[in-house]
Amino acid sequence: MLLVNASGMIQYMNSSAQSLFSTSLRQAEGQSISTLFLRAEHLVNALNKTVTESSCFTERGVEITLSNPVKRIRVDCTFSPFSDEHFRSSALIEMRRVDRMLRIEREERRLAQQNAVKQLVRGLAHEVKNPLGGLRGAAQLLERELESADLKEFTDIIIGEADRLQQLVDDMLGPNQLPRRAKVNIHQVLERVRNLVEIEFGNQTRFVRDYDPSIPEITADKDRLIQAVLNVVRNAVQAINEAGRVIIKTRTLRKFTLGNHCFRLVLKIEIRDNGPGIPEDIADQIFYPMVTSKVTGSGLGLAITQTIVGQHDGLIECVSEPGDTTFTILLPFSDADLSTNGE
């Protein structure tokens, strides 16, 4: 809660507001409310309306950008006129963060969509694999009966294409075996990915590494994590030009909720690029199989990444706009991880 006068000067902040804006009442008192935000025109206009009209109103889901540290949050705002012998022509602003609730709803919706897509793909795979097996077997029998090498060339094509379609269906299903978990240093995984991408694309990409060296080891399947992160980093490199850069950042989040479970500690991996961004028409479908904006892409990389992250009880999210695309991978630490590392 904040108390602001008609000139936009802060007169009071409760402890929750001080925590949200990373400042103390002593520092903020007498300062303009605009110092708390990068863009505060909307709030100033709402404040003026409250003071001049002496009326209460609420705006829901307002996105604001904090100035210290710079981050965007979404809040429900209630503006109320306030007046007594000390504070006249003032407004009381109550902000309630709704990021967490919206994020949980978005996670649940995404997990439901993921499960629906998996069921669809499994059904499709079953319907495709059976005739493919018959087609391949018939081609092999026919090949044995043919004497002409020229004709056998055609059966080889049939068998080869059947195998290719079989592999495509398997790729759509993603890894179907349980992860082989062991203690993993996440920074070794990220460095392996960076080296692989530099070998593949040369040194044209500028990587910026922002690692937290205090992050403990996590129990995971190292090879699958490499594949999951490699799919995202490769997409980022392909999206930028020679002047682009990719930021790889690691942090931890304490008491963080994934799905319906609150974990003591969660690993956060951010992969951020300054490319053109993801087209709006596919932004909500990028984790579906066969969805891609690349002419030569298969549209399976991010779907496989999501499957791998899901096998580790984690979540992958994406926020994109022109010039700034961020993929965030969230992986929970188990209680065994934390006890082993002395957490």
mmCIF file of C-alpha atoms in Angstrom:
data_model
loop_
_atom_site.group_PDB
_atom_site.id
_atom_site.type_symbol
_atom_site.label_atom_id
_atom_site.label_comp_id
_atom_site.label_asym_id
_atom_site.label_seq_id
_atom_site.Cartn_x
_atom_site.Cartn_y
_atom_site.Cartn_z
ATOM 1 C CA MET A 1 0.000 0.000 0.000
ATOM 2 C CA LEU A 2 1.177 3.519 -0.853
ATOM 3 C CA LEU A 3 -0.149 6.905 0.206
ATOM 4 C CA VAL A 4 0.520 9.550 -2.451
ATOM 5 C CA ASN A 5 -0.480 13.223 -2.457
ATOM 6 C CA ALA A 6 -2.005 15.171 -5.334
ATOM 7 C CA SER A 7 1.460 16.121 -6.597
ATOM 8 C CA GLY A 8 2.473 12.482 -6.891
ATOM 9 C CA MET A 9 4.784 12.577 -3.866
ATOM 10 C CA ILE A 10 5.021 9.463 -1.678
ATOM 11 C CA GLN A 11 3.864 10.052 1.897
ATOM 12 C CA TYR A 12 3.747 6.521 3.207
ATOM 13 C CA MET A 13 4.559 2.927 2.189
ATOM 14 C CA ASN A 14 3.798 -0.194 4.199
ATOM 15 C CA SER A 15 6.374 -2.986 4.612
ATOM 16 C CA SER A 16 5.030 -4.994 1.655
ATOM 17 C CA ALA A 17 5.429 -2.004 -0.656
ATOM 18 C CA GLN A 18 8.955 -1.407 0.629
ATOM 19 C CA SER A 19 9.810 -5.018 -0.156
ATOM 20 C CA LEU A 20 8.216 -4.877 -3.612
ATOM 21 C CA PHE A 21 10.015 -1.689 -4.630
ATOM 22 C CA SER A 22 13.302 -2.572 -2.877
ATOM 23 C CA THR A 23 13.395 0.688 -0.939
ATOM 24 C CA SER A 24 12.685 1.943 2.575
ATOM 25 C CA LEU A 25 10.059 4.432 3.679
ATOM 26 C CA ARG A 26 12.797 6.851 4.708
ATOM 27 C CA GLN A 27 14.300 6.755 1.210
ATOM 28 C CA ALA A 28 10.981 6.965 -0.630
ATOM 29 C CA GLU A 29 9.162 9.539 1.523
ATOM 30 C CA GLY A 30 8.865 12.836 -0.319
ATOM 31 C CA GLN A 31 9.998 11.311 -3.625
ATOM 32 C CA SER A 32 7.856 11.251 -6.748
ATOM 33 C CA ILE A 33 6.006 8.006 -7.390
ATOM 34 C CA SER A 34 7.540 8.046 -10.872
ATOM 35 C CA THR A 35 10.942 7.192 -9.333
ATOM 36 C CA LEU A 36 9.627 3.707 -8.559
ATOM 37 C CA PHE A 37 8.713 2.969 -12.167
ATOM 38 C CA LEU A 38 10.264 3.325 -15.602
ATOM 39 C CA ARG A 39 6.906 4.256 -17.072
ATOM 40 C CA ALA A 40 4.416 5.681 -14.586
ATOM 41 C CA GLU A 41 2.128 7.807 -16.771
ATOM 42 C CA HIS A 42 -0.764 5.404 -16.352
ATOM 43 C CA LEU A 43 -0.505 5.455 -12.564
ATOM 44 C CA VAL A 44 -0.135 9.239 -12.445
ATOM 45 C CA ASN A 45 -3.278 9.643 -14.560
ATOM 46 C CA ALA A 46 -5.184 7.235 -12.318
ATOM 47 C CA LEU A 47 -3.911 9.088 -9.248
ATOM 48 C CA ASN A 48 -5.085 12.448 -10.627
ATOM 49 C CA LYS A 49 -8.475 10.989 -11.420
ATOM 50 C CA THR A 50 -8.832 9.651 -7.869
ATOM 51 C CA VAL A 51 -7.919 12.987 -6.264
ATOM 52 C CA THR A 52 -9.957 15.256 -8.557
ATOM 53 C CA GLU A 53 -13.089 13.089 -8.687
ATOM 54 C CA SER A 54 -12.843 11.720 -5.097
ATOM 55 C CA SER A 55 -13.882 8.326 -6.361
ATOM 56 C CA CYS A 56 -12.614 4.765 -5.879
ATOM 57 C CA PHE A 57 -11.878 2.454 -8.746
ATOM 58 C CA THR A 58 -9.927 -0.716 -9.459
ATOM 59 C CA GLU A 59 -7.905 -1.763 -12.471
ATOM 60 C CA ARG A 60 -7.019 -5.417 -12.841
ATOM 61 C CA GLY A 61 -4.022 -7.004 -14.511
ATOM 62 C CA VAL A 62 -2.060 -3.766 -14.905
ATOM 63 C CA GLU A 63 1.488 -4.360 -16.156
ATOM 64 C CA ILE A 64 4.062 -2.069 -14.548
ATOM 65 C CA THR A 65 7.843 -1.869 -14.917
ATOM 66 C CA LEU A 66 9.814 -1.411 -11.709
ATOM 67 C CA SER A 67 12.961 0.695 -11.881
ATOM 68 C CA ASN A 68 15.071 -0.999 -9.193
ATOM 69 C CA PRO A 69 15.664 -3.704 -10.188
ATOM 70 C CA VAL A 70 14.217 -3.398 -13.685
ATOM 71 C CA LYS A 71 11.465 -5.983 -14.045
ATOM 72 C CA ARG A 72 7.895 -6.181 -15.235
ATOM 73 C CA ILE A 73 5.145 -7.325 -12.919
ATOM 74 C CA ARG A 74 1.367 -7.539 -13.169
ATOM 75 C CA VAL A 75 -0.836 -6.183 -10.403
ATOM 76 C CA ASP A 76 -4.419 -5.401 -9.487
ATOM 77 C CA CYS A 77 -4.575 -1.718 -8.429
ATOM 78 C CA THR A 78 -7.216 -0.102 -6.244
ATOM 79 C CA PHE A 79 -7.202 3.703 -5.971
ATOM 80 C CA SER A 80 -9.063 5.363 -3.098
ATOM 81 C CA PRO A 81 -9.243 9.050 -2.053
ATOM 82 C CA PHE A 82 -7.786 9.709 1.388
ATOM 83 C CA SER A 83 -7.985 12.768 3.590
ATOM 84 C CA ASP A 84 -7.404 13.674 7.246
ATOM 85 C CA GLU A 85 -5.817 16.509 9.224
ATOM 86 C CA HIS A 86 -2.354 15.381 8.114
ATOM 87 C CA PHE A 87 -2.893 14.129 4.561
ATOM 88 C CA ARG A 88 -5.281 16.132 2.419
ATOM 89 C CA SER A 89 -6.105 15.517 -1.239
ATOM 90 C CA SER A 90 -4.190 12.265 -1.186
ATOM 91 C CA ALA A 91 -4.804 8.854 -2.686
ATOM 92 C CA LEU A 92 -4.315 5.406 -1.206
ATOM 93 C CA ILE A 93 -3.013 2.901 -3.757
ATOM 94 C CA GLU A 94 -3.328 -0.793 -2.991
ATOM 95 C CA MET A 95 -1.382 -3.128 -5.265
ATOM 96 C CA ARG A 96 -1.861 -6.870 -5.250
ATOM 97 C CA ARG A 97 0.541 -8.913 -7.350
ATOM 98 C CA VAL A 98 -1.169 -11.432 -9.593
ATOM 99 C CA ASP A 99 1.943 -12.716 -11.404
ATOM 100 C CA ARG A 100 2.108 -15.916 -9.388
ATOM 101 C CA MET A 101 -1.570 -16.758 -9.823
ATOM 102 C CA LEU A 102 -1.462 -16.040 -13.547
ATOM 103 C CA ARG A 103 1.740 -18.040 -13.895
ATOM 104 C CA ILE A 104 0.236 -21.045 -12.137
ATOM 105 C CA GLU A 105 -2.861 -20.861 -14.332
ATOM 106 C CA ARG A 106 -0.643 -20.586 -17.417
ATOM 107 C CA GLU A 107 1.434 -23.573 -16.266
ATOM 108 C CA GLU A 108 -1.630 -25.703 -15.672
ATOM 109 C CA ARG A 109 -3.034 -24.755 -19.069
ATOM 110 C CA ARG A 110 0.281 -25.515 -20.773
ATOM 111 C CA LEU A 111 0.627 -28.880 -19.014
ATOM 112 C CA ALA A 112 -2.922 -29.791 -20.029
ATOM 113 C CA GLN A 113 -2.169 -28.821 -23.632
ATOM 114 C CA GLN A 114 1.064 -30.819 -23.527
ATOM 115 C CA ASN A 115 -0.744 -33.926 -22.282
ATOM 116 C CA ALA A 116 -3.440 -33.518 -24.935
ATOM 117 C CA VAL A 117 -0.810 -33.218 -27.686
ATOM 118 C CA LYS A 118 1.019 -36.288 -26.354
ATOM 119 C CA GLN A 119 -2.159 -38.353 -26.460
ATOM 120 C CA LEU A 120 -2.862 -37.155 -29.996
ATOM 121 C CA VAL A 121 0.664 -37.955 -31.169
ATOM 122 C CA ARG A 122 0.618 -41.384 -29.502
ATOM 123 C CA GLY A 123 -2.641 -42.214 -31.251
ATOM 124 C CA LEU A 124 -1.277 -40.964 -34.568
ATOM 125 C CA ALA A 125 1.962 -42.917 -34.066
ATOM 126 C CA HIS A 126 0.032 -46.142 -33.466
ATOM 127 C CA GLU A 127 -2.035 -45.638 -36.620
ATOM 128 C CA VAL A 128 1.039 -44.824 -38.712
ATOM 129 C CA LYS A 129 3.454 -47.472 -37.387
ATOM 130 C CA ASN A 130 1.260 -50.461 -38.185
ATOM 131 C CA PRO A 131 0.883 -49.801 -41.954
ATOM 132 C CA LEU A 132 4.525 -48.682 -42.118
ATOM 133 C CA GLY A 133 5.639 -52.031 -40.726
ATOM 134 C CA GLY A 134 3.500 -53.883 -43.264
ATOM 135 C CA LEU A 135 4.768 -51.672 -46.073
ATOM 136 C CA ARG A 136 8.400 -52.263 -45.132
ATOM 137 C CA GLY A 137 7.911 -56.015 -44.749
ATOM 138 C CA ALA A 138 6.169 -56.287 -48.126
ATOM 139 C CA ALA A 139 9.005 -54.328 -49.776
ATOM 140 C CA GLN A 140 11.592 -56.705 -48.260
ATOM 141 C CA LEU A 141 9.701 -59.774 -49.513
ATOM 142 C CA LEU A 142 9.356 -58.234 -52.953
ATOM 143 C CA GLU A 143 13.075 -57.443 -53.017
ATOM 144 C CA ARG A 144 13.934 -61.139 -52.530
ATOM 145 C CA GLU A 145 11.860 -62.102 -55.546
ATOM 146 C CA LEU A 146 13.358 -59.511 -57.864
ATOM 147 C CA GLU A 147 16.278 -60.431 -60.058
ATOM 148 C CA SER A 148 16.894 -57.044 -61.617
ATOM 149 C CA ALA A 149 19.188 -54.748 -59.661
ATOM 150 C CA ASP A 150 17.421 -51.760 -61.232
ATOM 151 C CA LEU A 151 14.086 -52.864 -59.765
ATOM 152 C CA LYS A 152 15.661 -53.499 -56.352
ATOM 153 C CA GLU A 153 16.605 -49.830 -56.321
ATOM 154 C CA PHE A 154 12.903 -48.989 -56.022
ATOM 155 C CA THR A 155 12.349 -51.385 -53.126
ATOM 156 C CA ASP A 156 15.355 -49.823 -51.401
ATOM 157 C CA ILE A 157 13.636 -46.443 -51.736
ATOM 158 C CA ILE A 158 10.424 -47.834 -50.222
ATOM 159 C CA ILE A 159 12.307 -49.376 -47.284
ATOM 160 C CA GLY A 160 14.395 -46.224 -46.756
ATOM 161 C CA GLU A 161 11.359 -43.929 -46.761
ATOM 162 C CA ALA A 162 9.483 -46.248 -44.398
ATOM 163 C CA ASP A 163 12.444 -46.117 -42.008
ATOM 164 C CA ARG A 164 12.560 -42.322 -42.311
ATOM 165 C CA LEU A 165 8.869 -42.004 -41.448
ATOM 166 C CA GLN A 166 9.345 -44.428 -38.550
ATOM 167 C CA GLN A 167 12.144 -42.239 -37.182
ATOM 168 C CA LEU A 168 10.020 -39.112 -37.649
ATOM 169 C CA VAL A 169 7.208 -40.661 -35.618
ATOM 170 C CA ASP A 170 9.675 -41.681 -32.884
ATOM 171 C CA ASP A 171 11.068 -38.133 -32.804
ATOM 172 C CA MET A 172 7.546 -36.736 -32.425
ATOM 173 C CA LEU A 173 6.972 -39.003 -29.432
ATOM 174 C CA GLY A 174 10.205 -37.780 -27.863
ATOM 175 C CA PRO A 175 12.290 -39.742 -25.349
ATOM 176 C CA ASN A 176 10.140 -42.573 -24.017
ATOM 177 C CA GLN A 177 12.562 -44.090 -21.509
ATOM 178 C CA LEU A 178 12.928 -42.886 -17.951
ATOM 179 C CA PRO A 179 15.818 -40.441 -17.405
ATOM 180 C CA ARG A 180 19.048 -41.947 -16.084
ATOM 181 C CA ARG A 181 19.571 -39.600 -13.178
ATOM 182 C CA ALA A 182 22.872 -38.743 -11.533
ATOM 183 C CA LYS A 183 24.495 -35.725 -9.920
ATOM 184 C CA VAL A 184 24.996 -33.022 -12.575
ATOM 185 C CA ASN A 185 26.809 -29.698 -12.531
ATOM 186 C CA ILE A 186 24.514 -27.517 -14.622
ATOM 187 C CA HIS A 187 27.347 -25.243 -15.724
ATOM 188 C CA GLN A 188 29.202 -28.184 -17.244
ATOM 189 C CA VAL A 189 26.037 -28.914 -19.223
ATOM 190 C CA LEU A 190 25.789 -25.307 -20.426
ATOM 191 C CA GLU A 191 29.472 -25.138 -21.363
ATOM 192 C CA ARG A 192 29.138 -28.370 -23.337
ATOM 193 C CA VAL A 193 26.195 -26.867 -25.228
ATOM 194 C CA ARG A 194 28.100 -23.654 -25.908
ATOM 195 C CA ASN A 195 31.076 -25.597 -27.278
ATOM 196 C CA LEU A 196 28.850 -27.717 -29.519
ATOM 197 C CA VAL A 197 27.112 -24.656 -30.944
ATOM 198 C CA GLU A 198 30.406 -22.850 -31.563
ATOM 199 C CA ILE A 199 31.709 -25.892 -33.437
ATOM 200 C CA GLU A 200 28.512 -26.052 -35.504
ATOM 201 C CA PHE A 201 28.193 -22.336 -36.305
ATOM 202 C CA GLY A 202 31.733 -21.059 -35.808
ATOM 203 C CA ASN A 203 32.536 -18.135 -33.544
ATOM 204 C CA GLN A 204 30.076 -15.762 -35.182
ATOM 205 C CA THR A 205 27.883 -15.680 -32.071
ATOM 206 C CA ARG A 206 28.829 -13.693 -28.989
ATOM 207 C CA PHE A 207 27.931 -15.648 -25.883
ATOM 208 C CA VAL A 208 27.474 -13.815 -22.583
ATOM 209 C CA ARG A 209 27.645 -16.134 -19.569
ATOM 210 C CA ASP A 210 26.058 -15.009 -16.320
ATOM 211 C CA TYR A 211 26.460 -18.018 -14.045
ATOM 212 C CA ASP A 212 25.810 -18.288 -10.328
ATOM 213 C CA PRO A 213 28.750 -20.419 -9.103
ATOM 214 C CA SER A 214 27.004 -21.206 -5.806
ATOM 215 C CA ILE A 215 24.319 -23.347 -7.482
ATOM 216 C CA PRO A 216 24.516 -26.918 -6.124
ATOM 217 C CA GLU A 217 24.524 -30.049 -8.240
ATOM 218 C CA ILE A 218 21.145 -31.320 -9.374
ATOM 219 C CA THR A 219 20.037 -34.912 -9.910
ATOM 220 C CA ALA A 220 19.211 -35.223 -13.613
ATOM 221 C CA ASP A 221 19.957 -37.036 -16.862
ATOM 222 C CA LYS A 222 22.986 -35.124 -18.138
ATOM 223 C CA ASP A 223 22.706 -36.214 -21.773
ATOM 224 C CA ARG A 224 19.034 -35.302 -21.974
ATOM 225 C CA LEU A 225 19.633 -31.929 -20.354
ATOM 226 C CA ILE A 226 22.339 -31.248 -22.928
ATOM 227 C CA GLN A 227 19.874 -32.104 -25.697
ATOM 228 C CA ALA A 228 17.116 -29.948 -24.171
ATOM 229 C CA VAL A 229 19.332 -26.869 -23.776
ATOM 230 C CA LEU A 230 21.043 -27.452 -27.127
ATOM 231 C CA ASN A 231 17.695 -27.272 -28.950
ATOM 232 C CA VAL A 232 16.970 -23.864 -27.407
ATOM 233 C CA VAL A 233 20.461 -22.393 -27.866
ATOM 234 C CA ARG A 234 20.661 -23.625 -31.458
ATOM 235 C CA ASN A 235 17.346 -21.901 -32.220
ATOM 236 C CA ALA A 236 18.630 -18.690 -30.626
ATOM 237 C CA VAL A 237 21.825 -18.711 -32.701
ATOM 238 C CA GLN A 238 19.900 -19.403 -35.895
ATOM 239 C CA ALA A 239 17.586 -16.463 -35.147
ATOM 240 C CA ILE A 240 20.291 -13.795 -34.796
ATOM 241 C CA ASN A 241 22.724 -12.278 -37.254
ATOM 242 C CA GLU A 242 26.479 -11.911 -36.926
ATOM 243 C CA ALA A 243 26.048 -8.895 -34.638
ATOM 244 C CA GLY A 244 23.755 -10.787 -32.295
ATOM 245 C CA ARG A 245 24.412 -12.161 -28.854
ATOM 246 C CA VAL A 246 23.042 -14.938 -26.683
ATOM 247 C CA ILE A 247 22.935 -14.579 -22.888
ATOM 248 C CA ILE A 248 22.968 -17.745 -20.782
ATOM 249 C CA LYS A 249 22.084 -17.066 -17.168
ATOM 250 C CA THR A 250 21.645 -19.300 -14.127
ATOM 251 C CA ARG A 251 20.002 -18.486 -10.820
ATOM 252 C CA THR A 252 18.043 -20.242 -8.074
ATOM 253 C CA LEU A 253 14.552 -19.503 -6.785
ATOM 254 C CA ARG A 254 13.546 -20.315 -3.223
ATOM 255 C CA LYS A 255 10.112 -21.621 -2.230
ATOM 256 C CA PHE A 256 8.935 -21.572 -5.823
ATOM 257 C CA THR A 257 5.759 -23.243 -7.077
ATOM 258 C CA LEU A 258 5.755 -25.443 -10.183
ATOM 259 C CA GLY A 259 2.366 -26.838 -11.021
ATOM 260 C CA ASN A 260 0.685 -27.556 -7.697
ATOM 261 C CA HIS A 261 3.856 -28.237 -5.734
ATOM 262 C CA CYS A 262 6.024 -25.750 -3.863
ATOM 263 C CA PHE A 263 9.723 -26.640 -3.992
ATOM 264 C CA ARG A 264 12.360 -25.477 -1.533
ATOM 265 C CA LEU A 265 14.772 -24.609 -4.346
ATOM 266 C CA VAL A 266 14.383 -24.396 -8.123
ATOM 267 C CA LEU A 267 17.088 -24.027 -10.753
ATOM 268 C CA LYS A 268 16.405 -21.248 -13.265
ATOM 269 C CA ILE A 269 18.178 -21.244 -16.654
ATOM 270 C CA GLU A 270 17.571 -18.286 -18.965
ATOM 271 C CA ILE A 271 18.579 -18.307 -22.630
ATOM 272 C CA ARG A 272 18.099 -14.856 -24.106
ATOM 273 C CA ASP A 273 18.800 -13.553 -27.610
ATOM 274 C CA ASN A 274 18.356 -10.235 -29.417
ATOM 275 C CA GLY A 275 16.955 -11.706 -32.613
ATOM 276 C CA PRO A 276 13.739 -10.713 -34.408
ATOM 277 C CA GLY A 277 11.502 -12.576 -31.977
ATOM 278 C CA ILE A 278 8.915 -15.294 -32.472
ATOM 279 C CA PRO A 279 6.062 -14.527 -34.922
ATOM 280 C CA GLU A 280 2.855 -13.724 -33.029
ATOM 281 C CA ASP A 281 0.809 -16.236 -35.013
ATOM 282 C CA ILE A 282 2.780 -19.195 -33.602
ATOM 283 C CA ALA A 283 3.922 -17.767 -30.244
ATOM 284 C CA ASP A 284 1.366 -19.832 -28.289
ATOM 285 C CA GLN A 285 2.126 -23.041 -30.219
ATOM 286 C CA ILE A 286 5.927 -23.200 -30.360
ATOM 287 C CA PHE A 287 6.066 -26.247 -28.050
ATOM 288 C CA TYR A 288 3.717 -28.241 -30.291
ATOM 289 C CA PRO A 289 5.294 -30.806 -32.638
ATOM 290 C CA MET A 290 5.718 -29.700 -36.272
ATOM 291 C CA VAL A 291 5.315 -25.984 -35.438
ATOM 292 C CA THR A 292 8.212 -23.840 -36.691
ATOM 293 C CA SER A 293 8.944 -20.501 -38.335
ATOM 294 C CA LYS A 294 12.053 -21.844 -40.096
ATOM 295 C CA VAL A 295 11.818 -22.974 -43.717
ATOM 296 C CA THR A 296 14.067 -25.989 -43.131
ATOM 297 C CA GLY A 297 13.030 -26.718 -39.549
ATOM 298 C CA SER A 298 11.242 -29.890 -38.441
ATOM 299 C CA GLY A 299 9.377 -28.232 -35.568
ATOM 300 C CA LEU A 300 10.380 -31.004 -33.153
ATOM 301 C CA GLY A 301 13.238 -29.419 -31.190
ATOM 302 C CA LEU A 302 11.177 -27.430 -28.679
ATOM 303 C CA ALA A 303 8.613 -30.217 -28.348
ATOM 304 C CA ILE A 304 11.422 -32.614 -27.410
ATOM 305 C CA THR A 305 12.874 -30.037 -25.008
ATOM 306 C CA GLN A 306 9.513 -29.671 -23.289
ATOM 307 C CA THR A 307 9.228 -33.451 -22.941
ATOM 308 C CA ILE A 308 12.701 -33.717 -21.393
ATOM 309 C CA VAL A 309 12.050 -30.839 -18.987
ATOM 310 C CA GLY A 310 8.711 -32.404 -18.040
ATOM 311 C CA GLN A 311 10.446 -35.724 -17.315
ATOM 312 C CA HIS A 312 12.513 -33.801 -14.741
ATOM 313 C CA ASP A 313 9.323 -32.331 -13.156
ATOM 314 C CA GLY A 314 10.257 -28.938 -14.583
ATOM 315 C CA LEU A 315 8.779 -26.321 -16.843
ATOM 316 C CA ILE A 316 9.913 -24.304 -19.855
ATOM 317 C CA GLU A 317 8.475 -20.862 -20.665
ATOM 318 C CA CYS A 318 9.063 -18.297 -23.379
ATOM 319 C CA VAL A 319 8.577 -14.530 -23.540
ATOM 320 C CA SER A 320 9.301 -12.919 -26.881
ATOM 321 C CA GLU A 321 9.149 -9.542 -28.556
ATOM 322 C CA PRO A 322 11.209 -8.089 -31.418
ATOM 323 C CA GLY A 323 14.799 -7.801 -30.241
ATOM 324 C CA ASP A 324 14.334 -9.769 -27.034
ATOM 325 C CA THR A 325 13.414 -13.448 -26.711
ATOM 326 C CA THR A 326 13.902 -15.329 -23.449
ATOM 327 C CA PHE A 327 13.426 -19.037 -22.845
ATOM 328 C CA THR A 328 13.328 -19.982 -19.168
ATOM 329 C CA ILE A 329 13.891 -23.553 -17.984
ATOM 330 C CA LEU A 330 12.855 -24.273 -14.381
ATOM 331 C CA LEU A 331 14.071 -27.486 -12.747
ATOM 332 C CA PRO A 332 13.341 -28.361 -9.098
ATOM 333 C CA PHE A 333 15.996 -29.652 -6.744
ATOM 334 C CA SER A 334 14.992 -32.759 -4.808
ATOM 335 C CA ASP A 335 15.253 -32.886 -1.022
ATOM 336 C CA ALA A 336 18.150 -35.344 -1.489
ATOM 337 C CA ASP A 337 19.991 -32.766 -3.600
ATOM 338 C CA LEU A 338 19.669 -30.151 -0.899
ATOM 339 C CA SER A 339 20.624 -32.446 1.974
ATOM 340 C CA THR A 340 23.680 -33.645 0.052
ATOM 341 C CA ASN A 341 24.753 -30.075 -0.661
ATOM 342 C CA GLY A 342 24.092 -28.909 2.883
ATOM 343 C CA GLU A 343 21.060 -26.719 2.100
#
